[in-house]
Amino acid sequence: MEITLALGGGGVRGVAHIGVIRTLENHGFKIRAIAGTSAGGLVGAVYAAGFSTETIKKTVKELDQDRSFSRLPDDGPSLLGLSSIYHKLSDLLGEMTFSELTIPFAATAVSLSSGKEVILRKGKVMKAVMATIAVPGVFPCQEMGGRVLVDGGVMDPVPVQVARWMRPDLPVVAVMLHKTPEGWSRKDEPLPLSIPGPTTIIEYLTKLRPVQAFKIFSRSMEVSSKHLTELSMKLYEPEVIISPVVGHIGILQNIDIDELIHEGMTAAEGTMNLIKAEANWMKKIQRSVKNQILPQPNPEIWENVDK
């Protein structure tokens, strides 16, 4: 049974993607293409490079969550940096190019000059990942091919269209990371960024205006992303949507990695019958015929994907 994945953004919640992929593997699904945005682009790239979910989990656990957002010497304007993630990704991906990946993969970003979505499928995978996770204003923008790029989730929080464009004959399994637990209240929402140190100092820091401003900014981005995701799901209609219950977790806060992976696995298990129904040979033939009769043009919001 063959599928393609559209992995969405959500900061540290993206760890749940590991659980989703692991469950799909356990049920015998073959992932033939991956499109990822932001955190989904990060996890998707490493998996497409041939690393197991266990290796990805181990790498995430090796990150120092309290120091993950320190800056690199040549970082541009931004509130935070990605030095820890950069060095870990360098260990895994190195100079690997898209043509060397085990599974076809595309990351998305947004060009600040044109305002269009850019599909990254050529050149160094590492550079593409750093671009797709560049949350505007929070993490440094990335320059590629003369473009200044930021997080693809700004326009396309779950790249369903890209996944379908890569393999129009296969069902798109989309993963969105905004679902919250029943009865959970926004008033219980923690700061999106973990602050290390003694409790008294943390309490003082959280009351500072810049920290409170960041919380307001983060919450606004979350509201926008959630509604944009829901609209895109209705518009582009992926064959299957997997929604791990992780929406209550701040995008940059300390996490229980095993818990997030478990949530991803649980959510994926709940969709197995639907995925199997969409991945059967008859549906694959129907999609192939439909694409030959009515091929879909690239969306106008995409920049030339061959550049």
mmCIF file of C-alpha atoms in Angstrom:
data_model
loop_
_atom_site.group_PDB
_atom_site.id
_atom_site.type_symbol
_atom_site.label_atom_id
_atom_site.label_comp_id
_atom_site.label_asym_id
_atom_site.label_seq_id
_atom_site.Cartn_x
_atom_site.Cartn_y
_atom_site.Cartn_z
ATOM 1 C CA MET A 1 0.000 0.000 0.000
ATOM 2 C CA GLU A 2 1.486 3.295 -1.143
ATOM 3 C CA ILE A 3 0.809 6.819 0.131
ATOM 4 C CA THR A 4 2.251 10.317 0.093
ATOM 5 C CA LEU A 5 2.560 12.522 3.175
ATOM 6 C CA ALA A 6 1.840 16.208 3.771
ATOM 7 C CA LEU A 7 3.446 17.125 7.102
ATOM 8 C CA GLY A 8 2.386 20.392 8.721
ATOM 9 C CA GLY A 9 4.065 22.908 10.980
ATOM 10 C CA GLY A 10 3.688 23.477 14.689
ATOM 11 C CA GLY A 11 7.087 24.035 16.280
ATOM 12 C CA VAL A 12 8.043 21.361 18.812
ATOM 13 C CA ARG A 13 4.703 19.648 18.205
ATOM 14 C CA GLY A 14 6.293 18.349 15.017
ATOM 15 C CA VAL A 15 7.805 15.545 17.099
ATOM 16 C CA ALA A 16 4.358 13.920 16.777
ATOM 17 C CA HIS A 17 5.168 13.328 13.096
ATOM 18 C CA ILE A 18 7.636 10.676 14.246
ATOM 19 C CA GLY A 19 4.798 8.703 15.847
ATOM 20 C CA VAL A 20 2.597 9.044 12.766
ATOM 21 C CA ILE A 21 5.329 7.739 10.461
ATOM 22 C CA ARG A 22 6.182 4.906 12.836
ATOM 23 C CA THR A 23 2.567 3.706 12.878
ATOM 24 C CA LEU A 24 2.308 3.884 9.092
ATOM 25 C CA GLU A 25 5.446 1.756 8.842
ATOM 26 C CA ASN A 26 4.092 -0.731 11.380
ATOM 27 C CA HIS A 27 1.005 -1.215 9.210
ATOM 28 C CA GLY A 28 3.061 -1.831 6.082
ATOM 29 C CA PHE A 29 2.481 1.438 4.224
ATOM 30 C CA LYS A 30 5.128 2.568 1.738
ATOM 31 C CA ILE A 31 5.703 6.306 1.794
ATOM 32 C CA ARG A 32 6.535 7.269 -1.785
ATOM 33 C CA ALA A 33 6.768 11.056 -1.425
ATOM 34 C CA ILE A 34 6.812 13.631 1.377
ATOM 35 C CA ALA A 35 5.947 17.327 1.320
ATOM 36 C CA GLY A 36 6.727 19.188 4.517
ATOM 37 C CA THR A 37 6.404 22.663 5.944
ATOM 38 C CA SER A 38 8.243 24.033 8.975
ATOM 39 C CA ALA A 39 8.521 21.263 11.608
ATOM 40 C CA GLY A 40 7.023 18.862 9.079
ATOM 41 C CA GLY A 41 9.753 19.834 6.637
ATOM 42 C CA LEU A 42 12.418 19.129 9.237
ATOM 43 C CA VAL A 43 11.127 15.675 10.210
ATOM 44 C CA GLY A 44 10.218 14.851 6.610
ATOM 45 C CA ALA A 45 13.684 15.708 5.299
ATOM 46 C CA VAL A 46 15.506 13.550 7.829
ATOM 47 C CA TYR A 47 13.170 10.612 7.244
ATOM 48 C CA ALA A 48 13.446 11.029 3.456
ATOM 49 C CA ALA A 49 17.235 10.885 3.872
ATOM 50 C CA GLY A 50 16.872 7.296 5.078
ATOM 51 C CA PHE A 51 17.030 7.718 8.846
ATOM 52 C CA SER A 52 14.714 5.577 10.964
ATOM 53 C CA THR A 53 12.108 7.012 13.307
ATOM 54 C CA GLU A 54 14.185 5.663 16.195
ATOM 55 C CA THR A 55 17.234 7.638 15.012
ATOM 56 C CA ILE A 56 15.138 10.789 14.621
ATOM 57 C CA LYS A 57 13.732 10.300 18.126
ATOM 58 C CA LYS A 58 17.235 9.793 19.542
ATOM 59 C CA THR A 59 18.475 12.943 17.809
ATOM 60 C CA VAL A 60 15.609 15.021 19.203
ATOM 61 C CA LYS A 61 16.329 13.700 22.695
ATOM 62 C CA GLU A 62 19.970 14.734 22.355
ATOM 63 C CA LEU A 63 18.985 18.370 21.790
ATOM 64 C CA ASP A 64 19.429 20.625 24.811
ATOM 65 C CA GLN A 65 15.925 22.085 24.900
ATOM 66 C CA ASP A 66 17.023 24.956 27.114
ATOM 67 C CA ARG A 67 19.720 25.988 24.632
ATOM 68 C CA SER A 68 18.157 24.995 21.304
ATOM 69 C CA PHE A 69 17.409 28.589 20.344
ATOM 70 C CA SER A 70 20.809 30.206 20.741
ATOM 71 C CA ARG A 71 22.118 32.116 17.735
ATOM 72 C CA LEU A 72 24.802 31.389 15.155
ATOM 73 C CA PRO A 73 27.495 34.048 14.586
ATOM 74 C CA ASP A 74 26.201 35.047 11.127
ATOM 75 C CA ASP A 75 22.471 34.977 11.934
ATOM 76 C CA GLY A 76 20.415 37.874 10.596
ATOM 77 C CA PRO A 77 17.777 39.849 12.515
ATOM 78 C CA SER A 78 15.637 37.578 14.699
ATOM 79 C CA LEU A 79 14.526 37.101 18.280
ATOM 80 C CA LEU A 80 16.056 33.637 18.509
ATOM 81 C CA GLY A 81 18.475 31.358 16.687
ATOM 82 C CA LEU A 82 18.649 27.698 15.728
ATOM 83 C CA SER A 83 22.266 26.811 16.458
ATOM 84 C CA SER A 84 21.563 23.519 18.260
ATOM 85 C CA ILE A 85 19.174 22.309 15.563
ATOM 86 C CA TYR A 86 21.574 23.470 12.847
ATOM 87 C CA HIS A 87 24.477 21.444 14.242
ATOM 88 C CA LYS A 88 22.354 18.311 14.719
ATOM 89 C CA LEU A 89 20.984 18.572 11.194
ATOM 90 C CA SER A 90 24.499 19.049 9.871
ATOM 91 C CA ASP A 91 25.494 15.759 11.490
ATOM 92 C CA LEU A 92 22.600 13.967 9.782
ATOM 93 C CA LEU A 93 22.264 15.681 6.405
ATOM 94 C CA GLY A 94 25.697 17.210 5.834
ATOM 95 C CA GLU A 95 26.096 18.146 2.158
ATOM 96 C CA MET A 96 23.305 15.834 1.000
ATOM 97 C CA THR A 97 21.318 17.022 -2.020
ATOM 98 C CA PHE A 98 17.698 16.330 -2.886
ATOM 99 C CA SER A 99 18.779 13.910 -5.611
ATOM 100 C CA GLU A 100 20.483 11.742 -2.971
ATOM 101 C CA LEU A 101 17.393 11.303 -0.795
ATOM 102 C CA THR A 102 15.875 7.845 -0.362
ATOM 103 C CA ILE A 103 12.314 9.188 -0.690
ATOM 104 C CA PRO A 104 11.312 12.098 -2.971
ATOM 105 C CA PHE A 105 10.881 15.137 -0.746
ATOM 106 C CA ALA A 106 9.844 18.775 -1.066
ATOM 107 C CA ALA A 107 9.980 21.539 1.519
ATOM 108 C CA THR A 108 8.041 24.776 1.222
ATOM 109 C CA ALA A 109 9.021 28.334 2.038
ATOM 110 C CA VAL A 110 7.729 31.809 1.248
ATOM 111 C CA SER A 111 9.653 34.461 -0.686
ATOM 112 C CA LEU A 112 9.506 37.806 1.124
ATOM 113 C CA SER A 113 10.040 39.744 -2.119
ATOM 114 C CA SER A 114 7.381 38.082 -4.284
ATOM 115 C CA GLY A 115 5.034 36.917 -1.532
ATOM 116 C CA LYS A 116 4.757 33.553 -3.264
ATOM 117 C CA GLU A 117 5.258 30.006 -2.066
ATOM 118 C CA VAL A 118 8.541 28.429 -3.154
ATOM 119 C CA ILE A 119 8.801 24.659 -3.566
ATOM 120 C CA LEU A 120 12.305 23.545 -2.590
ATOM 121 C CA ARG A 121 13.369 20.354 -4.380
ATOM 122 C CA LYS A 122 16.889 21.046 -5.629
ATOM 123 C CA GLY A 123 20.278 21.713 -4.126
ATOM 124 C CA LYS A 124 21.305 21.159 -0.509
ATOM 125 C CA VAL A 125 18.610 19.638 1.688
ATOM 126 C CA MET A 126 20.088 21.307 4.758
ATOM 127 C CA LYS A 127 19.557 24.804 3.345
ATOM 128 C CA ALA A 128 15.973 23.974 2.415
ATOM 129 C CA VAL A 129 15.213 22.762 5.936
ATOM 130 C CA MET A 130 16.672 25.902 7.518
ATOM 131 C CA ALA A 131 14.452 27.972 5.205
ATOM 132 C CA THR A 132 11.236 26.081 5.895
ATOM 133 C CA ILE A 133 11.661 26.414 9.696
ATOM 134 C CA ALA A 134 12.531 30.148 9.586
ATOM 135 C CA VAL A 135 9.507 31.471 11.499
ATOM 136 C CA PRO A 136 9.467 35.151 10.450
ATOM 137 C CA GLY A 137 10.870 37.472 13.077
ATOM 138 C CA VAL A 138 11.528 34.601 15.473
ATOM 139 C CA PHE A 139 14.234 32.706 13.560
ATOM 140 C CA PRO A 140 16.636 34.085 10.924
ATOM 141 C CA CYS A 141 15.492 34.320 7.303
ATOM 142 C CA GLN A 142 17.440 32.221 4.809
ATOM 143 C CA GLU A 143 18.778 33.298 1.426
ATOM 144 C CA MET A 144 18.549 30.797 -1.436
ATOM 145 C CA GLY A 145 18.926 31.489 -5.148
ATOM 146 C CA GLY A 146 18.678 35.227 -4.644
ATOM 147 C CA ARG A 147 15.470 34.912 -2.619
ATOM 148 C CA VAL A 148 14.993 35.741 1.045
ATOM 149 C CA LEU A 149 12.877 32.901 2.410
ATOM 150 C CA VAL A 150 10.826 32.326 5.552
ATOM 151 C CA ASP A 151 8.715 29.509 7.004
ATOM 152 C CA GLY A 152 6.367 27.977 4.423
ATOM 153 C CA GLY A 153 3.608 27.763 7.017
ATOM 154 C CA VAL A 154 3.009 31.488 6.560
ATOM 155 C CA MET A 155 1.002 30.609 3.435
ATOM 156 C CA ASP A 156 0.585 26.858 3.469
ATOM 157 C CA PRO A 157 0.562 25.239 6.945
ATOM 158 C CA VAL A 158 0.055 21.700 5.557
ATOM 159 C CA PRO A 159 1.328 21.327 1.941
ATOM 160 C CA VAL A 160 -1.408 19.075 0.546
ATOM 161 C CA GLN A 161 -1.173 20.537 -2.970
ATOM 162 C CA VAL A 162 2.564 19.932 -3.103
ATOM 163 C CA ALA A 163 2.168 16.319 -1.966
ATOM 164 C CA ARG A 164 -0.520 15.735 -4.602
ATOM 165 C CA TRP A 165 1.595 17.397 -7.288
ATOM 166 C CA MET A 166 4.500 15.060 -6.469
ATOM 167 C CA ARG A 167 2.417 11.868 -6.746
ATOM 168 C CA PRO A 168 -1.081 12.535 -8.120
ATOM 169 C CA ASP A 169 -1.770 8.796 -8.307
ATOM 170 C CA LEU A 170 -1.455 8.292 -4.528
ATOM 171 C CA PRO A 171 -3.668 9.297 -1.589
ATOM 172 C CA VAL A 172 -2.460 12.273 0.421
ATOM 173 C CA VAL A 173 -2.256 11.655 4.152
ATOM 174 C CA ALA A 174 -2.088 15.068 5.832
ATOM 175 C CA VAL A 175 -0.934 15.649 9.407
ATOM 176 C CA MET A 176 -2.151 18.776 11.230
ATOM 177 C CA LEU A 177 -1.002 19.713 14.726
ATOM 178 C CA HIS A 178 -3.683 21.989 16.214
ATOM 179 C CA LYS A 179 -6.105 19.636 17.967
ATOM 180 C CA THR A 180 -6.423 20.278 21.732
ATOM 181 C CA PRO A 181 -7.578 17.933 24.530
ATOM 182 C CA GLU A 182 -11.239 17.930 25.497
ATOM 183 C CA GLY A 183 -11.980 20.457 28.208
ATOM 184 C CA TRP A 184 -8.651 22.240 27.807
ATOM 185 C CA SER A 185 -8.871 25.997 28.298
ATOM 186 C CA ARG A 186 -6.750 28.687 26.681
ATOM 187 C CA LYS A 187 -6.343 30.318 30.079
ATOM 188 C CA ASP A 188 -4.133 27.361 30.993
ATOM 189 C CA GLU A 189 -1.841 28.005 28.039
ATOM 190 C CA PRO A 190 1.850 28.219 29.035
ATOM 191 C CA LEU A 191 4.418 30.557 27.607
ATOM 192 C CA PRO A 192 5.381 29.305 24.130
ATOM 193 C CA LEU A 193 9.080 29.538 25.024
ATOM 194 C CA SER A 194 10.724 27.688 27.896
ATOM 195 C CA ILE A 195 12.891 29.875 30.132
ATOM 196 C CA PRO A 196 15.558 28.028 32.143
ATOM 197 C CA GLY A 197 16.506 28.999 35.688
ATOM 198 C CA PRO A 198 15.210 29.121 39.272
ATOM 199 C CA THR A 199 11.462 29.509 39.736
ATOM 200 C CA THR A 200 11.682 33.010 41.211
ATOM 201 C CA ILE A 201 13.729 34.287 38.272
ATOM 202 C CA ILE A 202 11.424 32.601 35.752
ATOM 203 C CA GLU A 203 8.379 34.207 37.387
ATOM 204 C CA TYR A 204 10.065 37.595 37.144
ATOM 205 C CA LEU A 205 11.087 37.125 33.504
ATOM 206 C CA THR A 206 7.635 35.993 32.407
ATOM 207 C CA LYS A 207 6.209 39.307 33.633
ATOM 208 C CA LEU A 208 8.537 41.395 31.488
ATOM 209 C CA ARG A 209 6.877 43.208 28.609
ATOM 210 C CA PRO A 210 9.049 41.664 25.840
ATOM 211 C CA VAL A 211 8.208 38.171 27.090
ATOM 212 C CA GLN A 212 4.504 38.984 27.331
ATOM 213 C CA ALA A 213 4.667 40.567 23.867
ATOM 214 C CA PHE A 214 6.185 37.370 22.507
ATOM 215 C CA LYS A 215 3.330 35.397 24.062
ATOM 216 C CA ILE A 216 0.778 37.652 22.349
ATOM 217 C CA PHE A 217 2.627 37.317 19.035
ATOM 218 C CA SER A 218 2.833 33.550 19.383
ATOM 219 C CA ARG A 219 -0.842 33.231 20.260
ATOM 220 C CA SER A 220 -1.801 35.392 17.272
ATOM 221 C CA MET A 221 0.294 33.226 14.964
ATOM 222 C CA GLU A 222 -1.347 30.130 16.428
ATOM 223 C CA VAL A 223 -4.859 31.484 15.795
ATOM 224 C CA SER A 224 -3.944 32.403 12.223
ATOM 225 C CA SER A 225 -2.254 29.070 11.531
ATOM 226 C CA LYS A 226 -5.118 27.037 12.985
ATOM 227 C CA HIS A 227 -7.774 28.736 10.878
ATOM 228 C CA LEU A 228 -5.602 28.741 7.742
ATOM 229 C CA THR A 229 -5.027 25.017 8.216
ATOM 230 C CA GLU A 230 -8.718 24.278 8.621
ATOM 231 C CA LEU A 231 -9.551 26.292 5.507
ATOM 232 C CA SER A 232 -6.852 24.586 3.439
ATOM 233 C CA MET A 233 -8.099 21.139 4.511
ATOM 234 C CA LYS A 234 -11.595 22.022 3.283
ATOM 235 C CA LEU A 235 -10.253 23.506 0.057
ATOM 236 C CA TYR A 236 -7.680 20.876 -0.950
ATOM 237 C CA GLU A 237 -9.381 17.827 0.598
ATOM 238 C CA PRO A 238 -6.580 15.394 1.419
ATOM 239 C CA GLU A 239 -7.792 11.811 1.357
ATOM 240 C CA VAL A 240 -6.961 11.381 5.058
ATOM 241 C CA ILE A 241 -6.308 13.846 7.886
ATOM 242 C CA ILE A 242 -4.402 12.767 11.004
ATOM 243 C CA SER A 243 -4.735 15.117 13.991
ATOM 244 C CA PRO A 244 -2.603 14.273 17.039
ATOM 245 C CA VAL A 245 -3.818 15.915 20.246
ATOM 246 C CA VAL A 246 -0.909 18.338 20.660
ATOM 247 C CA GLY A 247 -2.456 21.769 20.061
ATOM 248 C CA HIS A 248 -2.213 22.714 23.734
ATOM 249 C CA ILE A 249 1.598 22.618 23.624
ATOM 250 C CA GLY A 250 3.463 25.901 23.059
ATOM 251 C CA ILE A 251 5.409 25.925 19.803
ATOM 252 C CA LEU A 252 8.788 26.423 21.526
ATOM 253 C CA GLN A 253 8.272 25.059 25.032
ATOM 254 C CA ASN A 254 9.986 22.092 26.668
ATOM 255 C CA ILE A 255 8.235 18.842 25.786
ATOM 256 C CA ASP A 256 7.916 15.215 26.739
ATOM 257 C CA ILE A 257 9.209 13.653 23.519
ATOM 258 C CA ASP A 258 7.780 10.201 24.210
ATOM 259 C CA GLU A 259 4.363 11.711 24.928
ATOM 260 C CA LEU A 260 4.267 13.567 21.607
ATOM 261 C CA ILE A 261 5.348 10.472 19.688
ATOM 262 C CA HIS A 262 2.632 8.487 21.475
ATOM 263 C CA GLU A 263 0.019 11.080 20.477
ATOM 264 C CA GLY A 264 1.144 10.798 16.866
ATOM 265 C CA MET A 265 0.906 7.006 16.961
ATOM 266 C CA THR A 266 -2.537 7.071 18.610
ATOM 267 C CA ALA A 267 -3.939 9.533 16.079
ATOM 268 C CA ALA A 268 -2.556 7.528 13.155
ATOM 269 C CA GLU A 269 -3.990 4.271 14.522
ATOM 270 C CA GLY A 270 -7.428 5.860 14.529
ATOM 271 C CA THR A 271 -7.275 6.460 10.762
ATOM 272 C CA MET A 272 -5.918 3.101 9.608
ATOM 273 C CA ASN A 273 -9.119 1.786 8.045
ATOM 274 C CA LEU A 274 -9.603 5.002 6.108
ATOM 275 C CA ILE A 275 -6.008 5.042 4.826
ATOM 276 C CA LYS A 276 -6.261 1.399 3.740
ATOM 277 C CA ALA A 277 -9.471 2.158 1.868
ATOM 278 C CA GLU A 278 -7.853 5.084 0.044
ATOM 279 C CA ALA A 279 -4.640 3.200 -0.761
ATOM 280 C CA ASN A 280 -6.205 0.232 -2.557
ATOM 281 C CA TRP A 281 -5.350 -0.477 -6.189
ATOM 282 C CA MET A 282 -8.744 0.582 -7.556
ATOM 283 C CA LYS A 283 -8.494 4.067 -6.043
ATOM 284 C CA LYS A 284 -4.957 4.391 -7.405
ATOM 285 C CA ILE A 285 -6.152 3.625 -10.949
ATOM 286 C CA GLN A 286 -9.010 6.102 -10.593
ATOM 287 C CA ARG A 287 -6.636 8.862 -9.507
ATOM 288 C CA SER A 288 -4.208 8.113 -12.359
ATOM 289 C CA VAL A 289 -6.980 8.264 -14.960
ATOM 290 C CA LYS A 290 -8.415 11.461 -13.475
ATOM 291 C CA ASN A 291 -5.006 13.132 -13.575
ATOM 292 C CA GLN A 292 -4.506 12.180 -17.223
ATOM 293 C CA ILE A 293 -7.913 13.555 -18.204
ATOM 294 C CA LEU A 294 -7.844 16.634 -15.989
ATOM 295 C CA PRO A 295 -4.212 17.401 -15.101
ATOM 296 C CA GLN A 296 -3.930 20.068 -12.427
ATOM 297 C CA PRO A 297 -1.779 23.125 -13.276
ATOM 298 C CA ASN A 298 0.640 24.512 -10.721
ATOM 299 C CA PRO A 299 -1.095 27.031 -8.448
ATOM 300 C CA GLU A 300 -0.500 30.671 -9.349
ATOM 301 C CA ILE A 301 0.882 31.295 -5.866
ATOM 302 C CA TRP A 302 3.858 29.018 -6.595
ATOM 303 C CA GLU A 303 7.070 30.493 -7.887
ATOM 304 C CA ASN A 304 8.758 28.550 -10.671
ATOM 305 C CA VAL A 305 9.584 25.266 -8.961
ATOM 306 C CA ASP A 306 12.491 24.576 -11.343
ATOM 307 C CA LYS A 307 14.517 27.594 -10.225
#
